[in-house]
XYZ file of C-alpha atoms in Angstrom:
726
model
C -16.955 16.489 -40.360
C -13.938 16.095 -38.116
C -14.334 14.403 -34.760
C -12.553 17.456 -33.320
C -15.355 19.881 -34.149
C -16.646 19.729 -30.581
C -13.416 21.057 -29.066
C -12.621 24.689 -28.358
C -9.913 26.343 -30.466
C -6.998 25.631 -28.098
C -8.100 22.070 -27.393
C -8.359 21.458 -31.120
C -4.928 22.941 -31.777
C -3.492 20.470 -29.248
C -5.442 17.490 -30.604
C -4.385 18.108 -34.211
C -0.651 18.199 -33.371
C 0.328 14.540 -33.796
C 3.936 14.392 -34.958
C 6.790 15.758 -32.870
C 6.872 17.020 -29.271
C 3.826 18.756 -27.767
C 3.374 20.379 -24.350
C -0.220 20.983 -23.252
C -0.391 23.266 -20.233
C -3.876 22.432 -19.018
C -5.325 24.527 -16.224
C -7.601 22.960 -13.628
C -10.974 21.957 -15.089
C -9.961 22.945 -18.621
C -10.961 19.660 -20.272
C -7.567 17.998 -20.574
C -9.002 14.465 -20.468
C -11.431 15.440 -23.224
C -8.562 16.866 -25.259
C -6.365 13.794 -24.827
C -9.132 11.290 -25.598
C -10.265 13.196 -28.691
C -6.623 13.381 -29.766
C -6.404 9.577 -29.574
C -9.665 9.216 -31.511
C -8.415 11.659 -34.153
C -5.184 9.667 -34.519
C -7.033 6.385 -35.039
C -10.059 7.507 -37.077
C -8.711 10.356 -39.180
C -4.928 9.908 -39.287
C -5.322 6.101 -39.536
C -2.613 5.397 -36.985
C -2.729 1.876 -35.561
C -4.112 1.942 -32.002
C -1.420 -0.597 -31.097
C 1.146 2.151 -31.687
C -0.275 4.460 -29.001
C 0.819 4.535 -25.343
C -0.980 6.814 -22.877
C 0.151 6.808 -19.240
C -1.341 8.540 -16.241
C -1.080 8.306 -12.461
C -4.288 6.839 -11.077
C -6.457 3.857 -11.891
C -9.451 6.185 -11.819
C -7.947 8.485 -14.476
C -6.878 5.539 -16.655
C -10.327 3.965 -16.412
C -12.063 7.230 -17.321
C -9.740 7.695 -20.286
C -10.454 4.149 -21.529
C -14.218 4.642 -21.261
C -14.094 7.944 -23.132
C -11.869 6.615 -25.923
C -14.119 3.568 -26.329
C -17.172 5.827 -26.617
C -15.424 7.599 -29.505
C -13.808 4.762 -31.464
C -15.506 1.614 -30.206
C -13.742 -1.714 -29.786
C -10.509 -0.351 -31.300
C -9.977 1.416 -27.966
C -8.978 -1.898 -26.370
C -5.882 -1.917 -28.597
C -4.616 1.396 -27.194
C -2.335 0.992 -24.178
C -3.916 3.286 -21.586
C -2.365 2.600 -18.213
C -0.861 3.939 -15.020
C 2.938 4.059 -14.833
C 2.987 1.184 -12.351
C 0.594 -1.021 -14.331
C 2.597 -0.455 -17.510
C 5.771 -1.348 -15.631
C 4.242 -4.537 -14.219
C 3.182 -5.686 -17.703
C 6.687 -5.177 -18.998
C 8.260 -6.844 -15.979
C 6.017 -9.925 -16.204
C 7.345 -10.542 -19.726
C 11.018 -9.851 -19.005
C 11.338 -10.620 -15.256
C 14.036 -13.253 -15.776
C 16.409 -10.620 -17.152
C 16.438 -9.093 -13.654
C 16.592 -12.327 -11.661
C 12.841 -12.617 -10.947
C 10.143 -15.100 -11.947
C 7.120 -13.787 -13.840
C 4.784 -14.524 -10.891
C 6.520 -12.050 -8.536
C 4.366 -10.512 -5.796
C 4.105 -6.794 -5.079
C 4.815 -5.668 -1.515
C 2.894 -2.790 -0.003
C 4.115 -0.529 2.812
C 2.939 -2.963 5.502
C 4.797 -5.871 3.879
C 7.921 -3.727 3.626
C 7.789 -2.834 7.311
C 7.325 -6.472 8.316
C 10.292 -7.592 6.217
C 12.540 -4.753 7.369
C 11.509 -5.360 11.004
C 12.553 -9.015 10.690
C 15.876 -8.056 9.110
C 16.566 -5.493 11.839
C 16.056 -8.223 14.456
C 18.407 -10.548 12.592
C 21.030 -7.784 12.431
C 20.475 -7.078 16.159
C 19.829 -3.353 15.708
C 19.234 -1.813 19.122
C 18.821 1.866 18.232
C 15.174 2.562 19.127
C 15.185 5.720 17.029
C 15.418 3.521 13.941
C 11.959 2.022 13.469
C 11.013 -0.281 10.576
C 8.808 2.529 9.186
C 11.631 5.096 9.259
C 14.108 2.659 7.684
C 11.615 1.741 4.923
C 11.136 5.445 4.225
C 14.908 5.955 3.927
C 15.335 2.912 1.681
C 12.521 4.101 -0.621
C 14.166 7.517 -0.868
C 17.538 5.927 -1.704
C 15.881 3.812 -4.403
C 14.126 6.788 -5.982
C 17.423 8.684 -6.029
C 19.070 5.743 -7.783
C 21.375 4.899 -4.846
C 22.405 1.269 -4.367
C 23.345 -0.092 -0.890
C 27.042 0.097 -1.842
C 26.667 3.806 -2.668
C 25.199 4.480 0.772
C 27.913 2.501 2.555
C 30.668 4.510 0.823
C 29.112 7.859 1.718
C 27.840 6.931 5.200
C 28.685 9.810 7.533
C 27.276 8.400 10.781
C 26.392 5.110 12.468
C 22.682 5.322 11.658
C 23.369 5.674 7.935
C 25.702 2.656 8.037
C 23.031 0.627 9.819
C 20.364 1.625 7.270
C 22.768 0.741 4.440
C 23.248 -2.725 5.971
C 19.475 -3.246 6.236
C 19.021 -1.939 2.681
C 21.533 -4.479 1.371
C 19.793 -7.378 3.134
C 16.388 -6.053 2.092
C 17.375 -5.982 -1.595
C 18.635 -9.582 -1.326
C 15.443 -10.738 0.406
C 13.190 -9.200 -2.232
C 14.849 -11.226 -4.986
C 14.884 -14.307 -2.761
C 11.146 -13.848 -2.083
C 10.458 -13.123 -5.756
C 8.845 -9.837 -4.729
C 9.095 -6.163 -5.652
C 7.998 -3.097 -3.746
C 6.355 -0.095 -5.407
C 9.633 1.702 -6.020
C 10.994 -1.443 -7.697
C 8.159 -1.480 -10.229
C 9.473 1.755 -11.719
C 13.178 1.227 -11.013
C 13.183 -2.232 -12.595
C 11.129 -1.021 -15.565
C 13.768 1.646 -16.089
C 16.527 -0.985 -15.830
C 14.774 -3.158 -18.410
C 14.760 -0.261 -20.855
C 18.556 -0.163 -20.623
C 18.513 -3.518 -22.400
C 18.866 -2.587 -26.123
C 16.682 -5.494 -27.258
C 13.832 -4.659 -24.860
C 14.064 -0.933 -25.576
C 13.913 -1.435 -29.334
C 10.804 -3.630 -29.016
C 9.032 -1.042 -26.863
C 10.069 1.898 -29.052
C 8.856 0.131 -32.203
C 5.610 -0.886 -30.508
C 4.775 2.582 -29.153
C 5.571 5.253 -31.722
C 3.222 7.771 -30.107
C 3.585 8.482 -26.402
C 1.250 10.562 -24.242
C 1.798 11.393 -20.573
C -0.944 12.810 -18.381
C -0.161 14.827 -15.211
C 3.419 15.326 -16.387
C 4.106 17.768 -13.554
C 3.872 14.818 -11.133
C 6.537 12.664 -12.790
C 9.607 11.812 -10.738
C 13.087 11.336 -12.159
C 12.609 7.612 -12.820
C 9.288 8.110 -14.626
C 10.914 10.887 -16.643
C 13.717 8.506 -17.670
C 11.243 5.748 -18.657
C 9.236 8.097 -20.878
C 12.326 9.749 -22.354
C 13.813 6.387 -23.349
C 10.607 5.159 -25.001
C 10.020 8.418 -26.914
C 13.657 8.969 -27.919
C 13.442 7.134 -31.247
C 10.331 8.745 -32.793
C 10.044 11.898 -30.631
C 6.244 11.839 -30.979
C 5.728 12.755 -27.364
C 2.763 14.666 -25.980
C 2.874 15.660 -22.315
C -0.132 17.140 -20.563
C 0.035 18.834 -17.215
C -0.243 21.898 -15.059
C 2.812 23.291 -13.315
C 0.411 25.023 -10.924
C -0.824 21.630 -9.700
C 2.565 20.053 -8.948
C 1.975 18.948 -5.338
C 3.939 15.727 -4.912
C 7.463 16.993 -4.284
C 7.520 15.023 -1.025
C 7.059 11.846 -3.094
C 9.865 12.715 -5.479
C 7.912 14.541 -8.200
C 10.180 16.949 -10.067
C 8.439 20.091 -11.326
C 11.468 20.796 -13.541
C 10.337 17.960 -15.839
C 7.436 20.050 -17.120
C 9.149 23.435 -16.755
C 12.165 22.305 -18.825
C 10.259 20.369 -21.508
C 10.888 23.051 -24.126
C 14.612 23.075 -23.338
C 14.801 19.354 -23.957
C 12.598 19.424 -27.061
C 13.576 22.636 -28.842
C 10.896 22.306 -31.534
C 8.054 21.598 -29.082
C 4.670 23.208 -29.643
C 3.115 24.677 -26.470
C -0.653 24.995 -26.063
C -2.339 26.547 -23.022
C -5.816 25.422 -22.000
C -7.294 28.203 -19.848
C -11.053 27.953 -20.337
C -12.469 26.240 -17.252
C -15.615 24.102 -17.469
C -15.838 23.231 -13.769
C -16.020 26.245 -11.484
C -17.651 29.662 -11.205
C -15.673 32.811 -12.001
C -15.383 33.835 -8.337
C -13.744 30.524 -7.485
C -11.380 30.839 -10.444
C -10.584 34.464 -9.591
C -9.539 33.420 -6.094
C -7.366 30.613 -7.477
C -5.739 32.941 -10.027
C -4.955 35.590 -7.420
C -3.106 33.061 -5.257
C -1.152 31.112 -7.872
C 0.171 34.160 -9.737
C 2.508 34.734 -6.759
C 4.465 31.556 -7.596
C 7.648 32.029 -9.616
C 7.102 28.611 -11.265
C 3.717 29.596 -12.695
C 3.610 29.979 -16.490
C 0.960 32.725 -16.335
C -2.190 30.793 -17.167
C -5.342 32.723 -16.309
C -8.370 30.495 -15.784
C -11.699 31.837 -17.034
C -15.175 30.505 -17.606
C -18.359 31.279 -19.447
C -20.282 30.390 -16.281
C -21.777 33.011 -13.960
C -19.727 34.663 -11.247
C -21.490 32.467 -8.707
C -21.397 32.764 -4.928
C -18.614 34.596 -3.155
C -16.213 32.372 -1.242
C -17.364 32.240 2.369
C -14.605 32.591 4.949
C -15.539 31.529 8.470
C -13.471 32.385 11.555
C -14.080 29.780 14.252
C -13.253 30.080 17.929
C -11.859 26.535 17.934
C -11.824 23.295 15.975
C -15.188 22.137 17.296
C -16.849 25.433 16.358
C -15.421 24.984 12.874
C -16.922 21.468 12.679
C -20.285 22.749 13.971
C -20.347 25.475 11.299
C -19.787 22.888 8.565
C -22.329 20.546 10.127
C -24.987 23.273 10.082
C -24.178 24.171 6.466
C -24.580 20.523 5.430
C -27.881 20.171 7.329
C -29.166 23.453 5.867
C -28.228 22.330 2.356
C -29.856 18.921 2.880
C -33.073 20.611 4.021
C -32.989 22.778 0.889
C -32.788 19.823 -1.481
C -29.056 19.061 -1.712
C -27.641 15.586 -1.147
C -24.848 14.653 1.243
C -22.786 13.561 -1.764
C -22.634 17.213 -2.890
C -20.386 18.049 0.065
C -16.672 17.388 0.476
C -14.344 18.413 3.301
C -10.696 18.912 2.363
C -7.898 19.163 4.912
C -4.111 19.329 4.921
C -3.479 16.287 7.156
C -5.399 13.080 7.906
C -5.357 13.859 11.636
C -7.832 16.692 11.059
C -10.700 14.344 10.163
C -11.524 13.237 13.730
C -13.505 16.306 14.852
C -15.667 16.171 11.706
C -16.274 12.438 12.129
C -17.504 13.027 15.674
C -19.865 15.801 14.547
C -21.357 13.657 11.764
C -21.718 10.625 14.024
C -23.609 12.684 16.619
C -26.109 13.778 13.982
C -26.193 10.468 12.080
C -24.972 12.015 8.847
C -23.498 9.564 6.329
C -19.831 10.204 5.599
C -16.810 8.397 4.253
C -13.115 9.065 4.724
C -10.762 8.492 1.816
C -7.090 7.886 2.421
C -7.399 6.178 5.802
C -7.142 2.411 6.072
C -8.014 0.997 2.690
C -10.195 -2.069 2.283
C -7.361 -4.319 1.114
C -5.284 -3.324 4.168
C -7.776 -4.620 6.744
C -6.386 -7.486 8.844
C -8.913 -10.111 7.779
C -8.769 -9.129 4.106
C -4.972 -9.082 4.158
C -4.975 -12.592 5.684
C -6.897 -14.059 2.740
C -4.824 -12.081 0.254
C -1.671 -13.453 1.921
C -2.905 -17.008 1.387
C -3.532 -16.135 -2.262
C -0.082 -14.570 -2.571
C 1.618 -17.699 -1.213
C -0.344 -19.790 -3.713
C 0.701 -17.431 -6.504
C 4.329 -17.303 -5.345
C 5.501 -19.827 -2.699
C 8.828 -17.962 -2.350
C 7.026 -15.082 -0.625
C 8.046 -15.540 3.028
C 6.468 -12.268 4.182
C 3.025 -13.580 3.213
C 3.834 -17.121 4.350
C 4.962 -15.989 7.819
C 1.766 -13.940 8.132
C -0.575 -16.904 7.616
C 1.508 -19.812 8.920
C -0.302 -19.565 12.264
C -3.601 -18.043 11.040
C -5.932 -19.617 12.069
C -4.061 -20.745 15.203
C -1.979 -23.876 14.605
C 0.539 -23.585 17.469
C 3.289 -22.773 14.956
C 5.277 -20.214 16.924
C 8.378 -18.104 16.339
C 10.775 -20.845 17.503
C 9.285 -23.361 15.079
C 9.550 -20.865 12.237
C 13.167 -20.146 13.178
C 14.099 -23.848 13.113
C 12.470 -24.377 9.712
C 14.214 -21.254 8.434
C 17.603 -22.537 9.686
C 16.976 -25.857 7.917
C 16.063 -23.999 4.702
C 19.223 -21.879 4.882
C 21.460 -24.879 5.579
C 20.042 -26.757 2.585
C 19.810 -23.658 0.360
C 16.112 -24.193 -0.320
C 13.141 -21.877 0.065
C 11.158 -21.878 3.304
C 8.069 -23.400 1.682
C 10.097 -26.339 0.390
C 11.565 -26.778 3.870
C 7.997 -27.115 5.216
C 7.554 -30.039 2.837
C 10.712 -31.632 4.243
C 9.863 -30.858 7.873
C 10.336 -34.538 8.790
C 14.108 -33.973 8.316
C 14.190 -31.199 10.942
C 14.692 -31.553 14.717
C 11.177 -30.369 15.546
C 8.840 -32.421 17.745
C 6.664 -35.021 16.055
C 3.345 -33.252 16.752
C 4.432 -29.914 15.261
C 5.965 -31.747 12.276
C 2.537 -33.157 11.481
C 0.921 -29.709 11.774
C 3.485 -28.016 9.527
C 3.313 -30.781 6.909
C -0.505 -30.676 6.815
C -0.366 -26.937 6.112
C 2.238 -27.539 3.405
C 0.080 -30.253 1.792
C -3.012 -28.061 1.848
C -1.225 -25.100 0.252
C 0.645 -27.263 -2.239
C -2.579 -28.929 -3.416
C -4.119 -25.527 -4.159
C -0.885 -24.416 -5.869
C -0.963 -27.460 -8.145
C -4.589 -26.797 -9.106
C -4.336 -22.998 -9.256
C -3.349 -22.797 -12.931
C -6.755 -24.247 -13.847
C -8.786 -22.196 -11.325
C -10.167 -18.681 -11.275
C -9.284 -16.313 -8.435
C -12.787 -16.782 -6.942
C -12.421 -20.590 -6.930
C -9.078 -20.294 -5.138
C -10.677 -17.914 -2.611
C -13.423 -20.493 -1.955
C -10.871 -23.287 -1.456
C -8.877 -21.209 1.031
C -11.931 -20.443 3.167
C -13.120 -24.042 3.065
C -9.789 -25.663 3.902
C -8.737 -23.153 6.593
C -12.166 -22.747 8.215
C -11.233 -19.050 8.359
C -14.771 -17.737 8.900
C -15.142 -19.814 12.070
C -11.763 -18.508 13.247
C -13.024 -14.924 12.873
C -15.858 -15.577 15.359
C -13.181 -16.042 18.044
C -11.050 -13.078 16.910
C -12.709 -10.168 18.763
C -16.100 -8.518 19.310
C -15.948 -6.997 15.804
C -16.101 -10.423 14.177
C -19.361 -9.713 12.334
C -17.845 -6.720 10.536
C -14.718 -8.762 9.786
C -16.811 -11.569 8.284
C -18.629 -9.021 6.111
C -15.267 -7.673 4.888
C -14.105 -11.164 3.907
C -17.383 -11.685 2.030
C -16.908 -8.320 0.336
C -13.508 -9.528 -0.885
C -15.319 -12.398 -2.634
C -17.667 -9.836 -4.204
C -14.741 -7.752 -5.463
C -13.203 -10.830 -7.126
C -16.527 -11.718 -8.740
C -17.012 -8.184 -10.041
C -13.584 -8.279 -11.689
C -14.298 -11.702 -13.210
C -17.624 -10.501 -14.584
C -16.144 -7.350 -16.076
C -15.722 -6.957 -19.823
C -11.951 -6.813 -19.374
C -11.660 -10.367 -18.031
C -14.730 -11.952 -19.643
C -15.505 -14.363 -16.808
C -11.972 -15.479 -15.927
C -9.387 -13.687 -13.817
C -6.426 -15.713 -12.615
C -4.915 -15.289 -9.195
C -1.928 -13.287 -10.434
C -4.101 -10.763 -12.263
C -6.347 -10.318 -9.236
C -3.435 -9.808 -6.831
C -1.897 -7.295 -9.221
C -5.143 -5.296 -9.303
C -5.414 -5.227 -5.496
C -1.769 -4.246 -5.084
C -2.132 -1.234 -7.381
C -5.400 0.086 -5.917
C -5.418 3.760 -4.832
C -7.146 5.635 -1.998
C -9.927 7.120 -4.143
C -10.492 4.192 -6.517
C -13.613 3.200 -4.558
C -15.134 6.674 -4.622
C -18.743 5.998 -5.557
C -20.246 9.067 -7.193
C -23.857 7.983 -6.652
C -23.650 6.976 -2.990
C -25.093 9.623 -0.664
C -22.390 10.469 1.855
C -20.246 13.466 2.759
C -16.692 12.894 1.569
C -13.664 13.657 3.746
C -10.146 13.556 2.332
C -6.777 15.264 2.255
C -6.185 17.796 -0.489
C -3.584 15.462 -1.988
C -6.213 12.727 -2.345
C -8.644 15.165 -3.985
C -6.326 15.794 -6.940
C -8.127 15.166 -10.222
C -11.581 15.193 -8.601
C -14.338 17.809 -8.459
C -17.216 18.442 -6.076
C -20.262 20.756 -6.040
C -19.569 22.183 -2.565
C -16.143 22.187 -0.901
C -15.165 23.039 2.679
C -11.461 23.875 2.879
C -10.702 23.661 6.601
C -7.826 24.367 8.966
C -6.538 27.379 7.047
C -3.979 28.472 9.628
C -0.278 29.163 9.353
C 1.867 26.197 10.432
C -1.028 23.907 9.476
C -1.691 25.190 5.952
C 0.818 26.236 4.815
C 2.678 23.770 6.996
C 5.589 24.924 9.125
C 8.099 23.675 6.522
C 7.025 26.533 4.240
C 9.038 28.944 6.399
C 12.263 27.108 5.676
C 12.217 26.992 1.901
C 10.771 29.059 -0.940
C 10.252 25.831 -2.902
C 8.225 24.353 -0.036
C 6.124 27.517 0.232
C 5.397 27.452 -3.496
C 4.361 23.799 -3.330
C 2.034 24.595 -0.412
C 0.556 27.439 -2.473
C 0.023 25.057 -5.391
C -1.736 22.710 -2.972
C -4.048 25.562 -1.964
C -4.717 26.252 -5.647
C -5.636 22.593 -6.163
C -8.001 22.699 -3.178
C -9.796 25.822 -4.390
C -10.216 24.522 -7.936
C -11.928 21.306 -6.750
C -15.078 23.365 -6.066
C -17.683 23.570 -8.821
C -20.420 25.748 -7.305
C -19.560 26.869 -3.806
C -16.421 27.120 -1.680
C -16.238 27.607 2.094
C -12.891 28.301 3.785
C -12.503 28.161 7.553
C -9.851 28.664 10.193
C -9.802 28.484 14.000
C -8.124 30.557 16.709
C -7.660 27.498 18.925
C -7.036 23.944 17.821
C -6.043 20.687 19.468
C -2.696 19.803 17.873
C -1.115 16.469 18.822
C -2.998 16.358 22.103
C -2.332 19.980 23.127
C -4.430 23.087 22.708
C -2.674 25.632 20.512
C -3.833 29.236 21.031
C -3.498 32.419 18.980
C -3.337 30.580 15.681
C -2.729 32.951 12.798
C -5.085 32.686 9.796
C -3.286 31.255 6.782
C -1.248 33.746 4.778
C -3.003 32.300 1.728
C -6.257 33.915 2.879
C -4.587 37.314 2.613
C -3.465 36.487 -0.934
C -7.026 36.046 -2.213
C -8.376 39.229 -3.796
C -11.103 40.479 -1.416
C -13.595 41.002 -4.227
C -14.017 37.230 -4.393
C -14.714 36.603 -0.685
C -17.344 37.160 1.975
C -16.250 37.076 5.618
C -19.383 35.537 7.084
C -18.496 36.471 10.681
C -15.754 39.083 10.313
C -16.655 40.763 13.615
C -15.839 37.596 15.513
C -12.196 37.794 14.453
C -11.686 40.969 16.487
C -13.591 39.775 19.534
C -11.733 36.485 19.548
C -8.353 38.223 19.635
C -9.502 40.272 22.636
C -10.851 37.244 24.468
C -7.587 35.363 24.034
C -5.775 37.949 26.158
C -7.612 36.479 29.170
C -6.291 33.001 28.472
C -2.589 33.603 29.137
C -2.761 31.479 32.256
C -3.575 28.470 30.053
C -0.365 28.924 28.117
C 1.902 27.857 30.956
C 3.722 24.655 30.145
C 2.737 24.712 26.479
C 5.159 25.157 23.621
C 2.984 27.899 22.093
C 4.223 31.425 22.869
C 2.182 34.600 22.367
C 3.718 37.888 21.254
C 2.379 39.462 24.479
C 4.823 37.381 26.533
C 7.838 38.938 24.812
C 9.389 42.334 24.329
C 11.960 42.650 21.586
C 15.421 43.654 22.759
C 16.675 46.223 20.230
C 20.281 45.534 21.269
C 20.023 41.807 20.713
C 21.969 40.432 17.724
C 18.945 38.251 16.950
C 15.720 39.546 15.399
C 12.292 37.990 14.945
C 11.961 36.358 11.544
C 15.697 35.747 11.047
C 16.901 32.352 9.826
C 19.538 30.640 11.951
C 21.306 27.291 11.921
C 21.865 25.044 14.936
C 24.301 22.131 14.744
C 21.804 19.637 16.181
C 18.384 21.013 15.175
C 19.267 22.368 11.722
C 17.747 25.484 10.137
C 15.258 27.465 12.209
C 13.368 30.742 12.282
C 13.354 33.029 15.304
C 9.772 33.449 16.514
C 10.413 35.638 19.562
C 13.196 37.306 21.543
C 12.772 37.714 25.298
C 14.795 40.569 26.766
C 18.040 39.296 28.259
C 16.741 35.732 28.587
C 16.000 33.502 25.641
C 14.939 32.962 22.056
C 12.056 30.896 20.819
C 13.051 29.254 17.519
C 10.868 27.196 15.227
C 12.797 24.241 13.827
C 11.409 21.615 11.476
C 10.611 19.269 14.370
C 8.996 21.950 16.577
C 9.712 24.997 18.718
C 12.828 25.173 20.932
C 13.587 27.687 23.714
C 17.268 28.621 23.797
C 18.932 30.848 26.432
C 20.599 33.873 24.821
C 23.984 32.969 26.287
C 23.846 29.616 24.446
C 22.269 31.108 21.333
C 25.251 33.376 20.756
C 27.527 30.356 21.083
C 25.647 27.731 19.050
C 23.634 29.647 16.445
C 24.880 30.775 13.057
C 22.917 33.453 11.231
C 22.124 32.726 7.597
């Protein structure tokens, strides 16, 4: 009997296609992980392909871990020989081996967004940048975008069209130099430098010969650099299998290119295409709603999800008077379900933006309902945890000045900014790294007392560095806490010191758990541990058995499934977001995001919207229900309080007096001037504000135009002068 006997006909067709290019268009919940893992098992057990020859890459640690577990359950210990990894983890492995080719040491550290901002902030001070509009966060964002587009600092300088761009180019140039100097890479570098390594013929040949069979999960989410990496590796043997769903491409804002999956057959003319449409997750009503929405996208390949399950409950649509009423409705549904035998862990709230979580948190806190937010501050980003990790990073890589500057005065040692500056000047003058300059602090012009303090810190760190090659990560952690007396320092930090101490202890637990895992067999070195923490994702710590309500953005829910889902905030300008009015591509991505949200639900789906909502500190009235609600075929939905929609619209007429001074305009305040050259809904371009859409035209007075950064009121006399119709 073949191991593939348990697959359905389409899954089996995909699993049996081993040689040559294969595109698996896998609808939500259609068993793609099952298909891929059985395909790997079939290759090893029945086709007798060496597991060392197989590379399978995906996007999240959670997905990679699940794939490893499933493959091991099918083929046993041979599974450990298959390279199943995220893109970033695969890149790091390659870079550790060949780092010197790019000017790095193998023990390079990985900078997260916070590290990037700290480094860029320091460089902006050194370059004396006074423009307050350019924040470290905004400059980091620009630099990351330049990197992903393959633009070097010199490219930006040549094409700079304004002062801000020139300034960012200057920071970018210094930033790139500092990364190499600090022996550190940011997340973009992990992919960019992997791609650069594969331009080396010797490295490329080794990788191509090692991995003759390449599989890529979630191919619709690949960006241009990931596409290039995979294309280079698969070019020699062309045994490439990509799995994905064009209808779930939701990361355009992060550089994902949907054309990679849509154009696969153009690139590989002899590719086989298999569609997986049978859904094993949701009820037919949920799938019917998802199908009716996504079919409106021009990028959709016409998959039609179906299931052998029952029709199930209709989708309940609730119209709330305001955001708090929406939260109360969900609260009551959770309490009712709990009383009827459900667990809190059955419930998940999905929203478009992180800011929407607050009102639900407050409701759950009032009623002492366990909940957890995913995608907020992650454990490894907490101040006290990051402090200990920074000590570990300095021990792993003494060139890392971002981490060194963070802990040089933690706990307090009276080593201030001026002292750091003088040591840095000495290091620059002698062309040595900052850490080495600390060891030669006696040669500086600092006072004798501070020299002693700096040298003691250097000696303490250097002793641990010298011993670190023989120590596990947990032993190094213990030495840091003992020699710094960090726990005692936390008692003086603030009134939350007990929670902070618990977090530091939890870090020790996380190290121990990794050491005890089968993967590391009792020993994890400091570099391996730091690599794992650097590559952790928002939902990696999602505990399926813990009883709490889960709250997360739709983006963070990708790849997950939940018994009961509340999809909240379904209002135009919130979901879809306002950007959807400016671009058909943006609207289609928002629709795909809605499709993803709907297909997370296994048994029951609630959708809600509100007529009033606090948005960025202001009450926004007359909010229109999301256009996506109108796209769902009515046979799949139940409007649980349809009558309230009408009454709410009437009641809002009495609230016009509250609108004064707000940037929200109601249709009742305007009468359209038929003679005006401008009409509601028209696209216009303004030299300063960019592309906008006319929301309202007030007779003889002004226009209200929605631009990307908000609504603007423009007198007609100026509109005719400064607006260009598209």
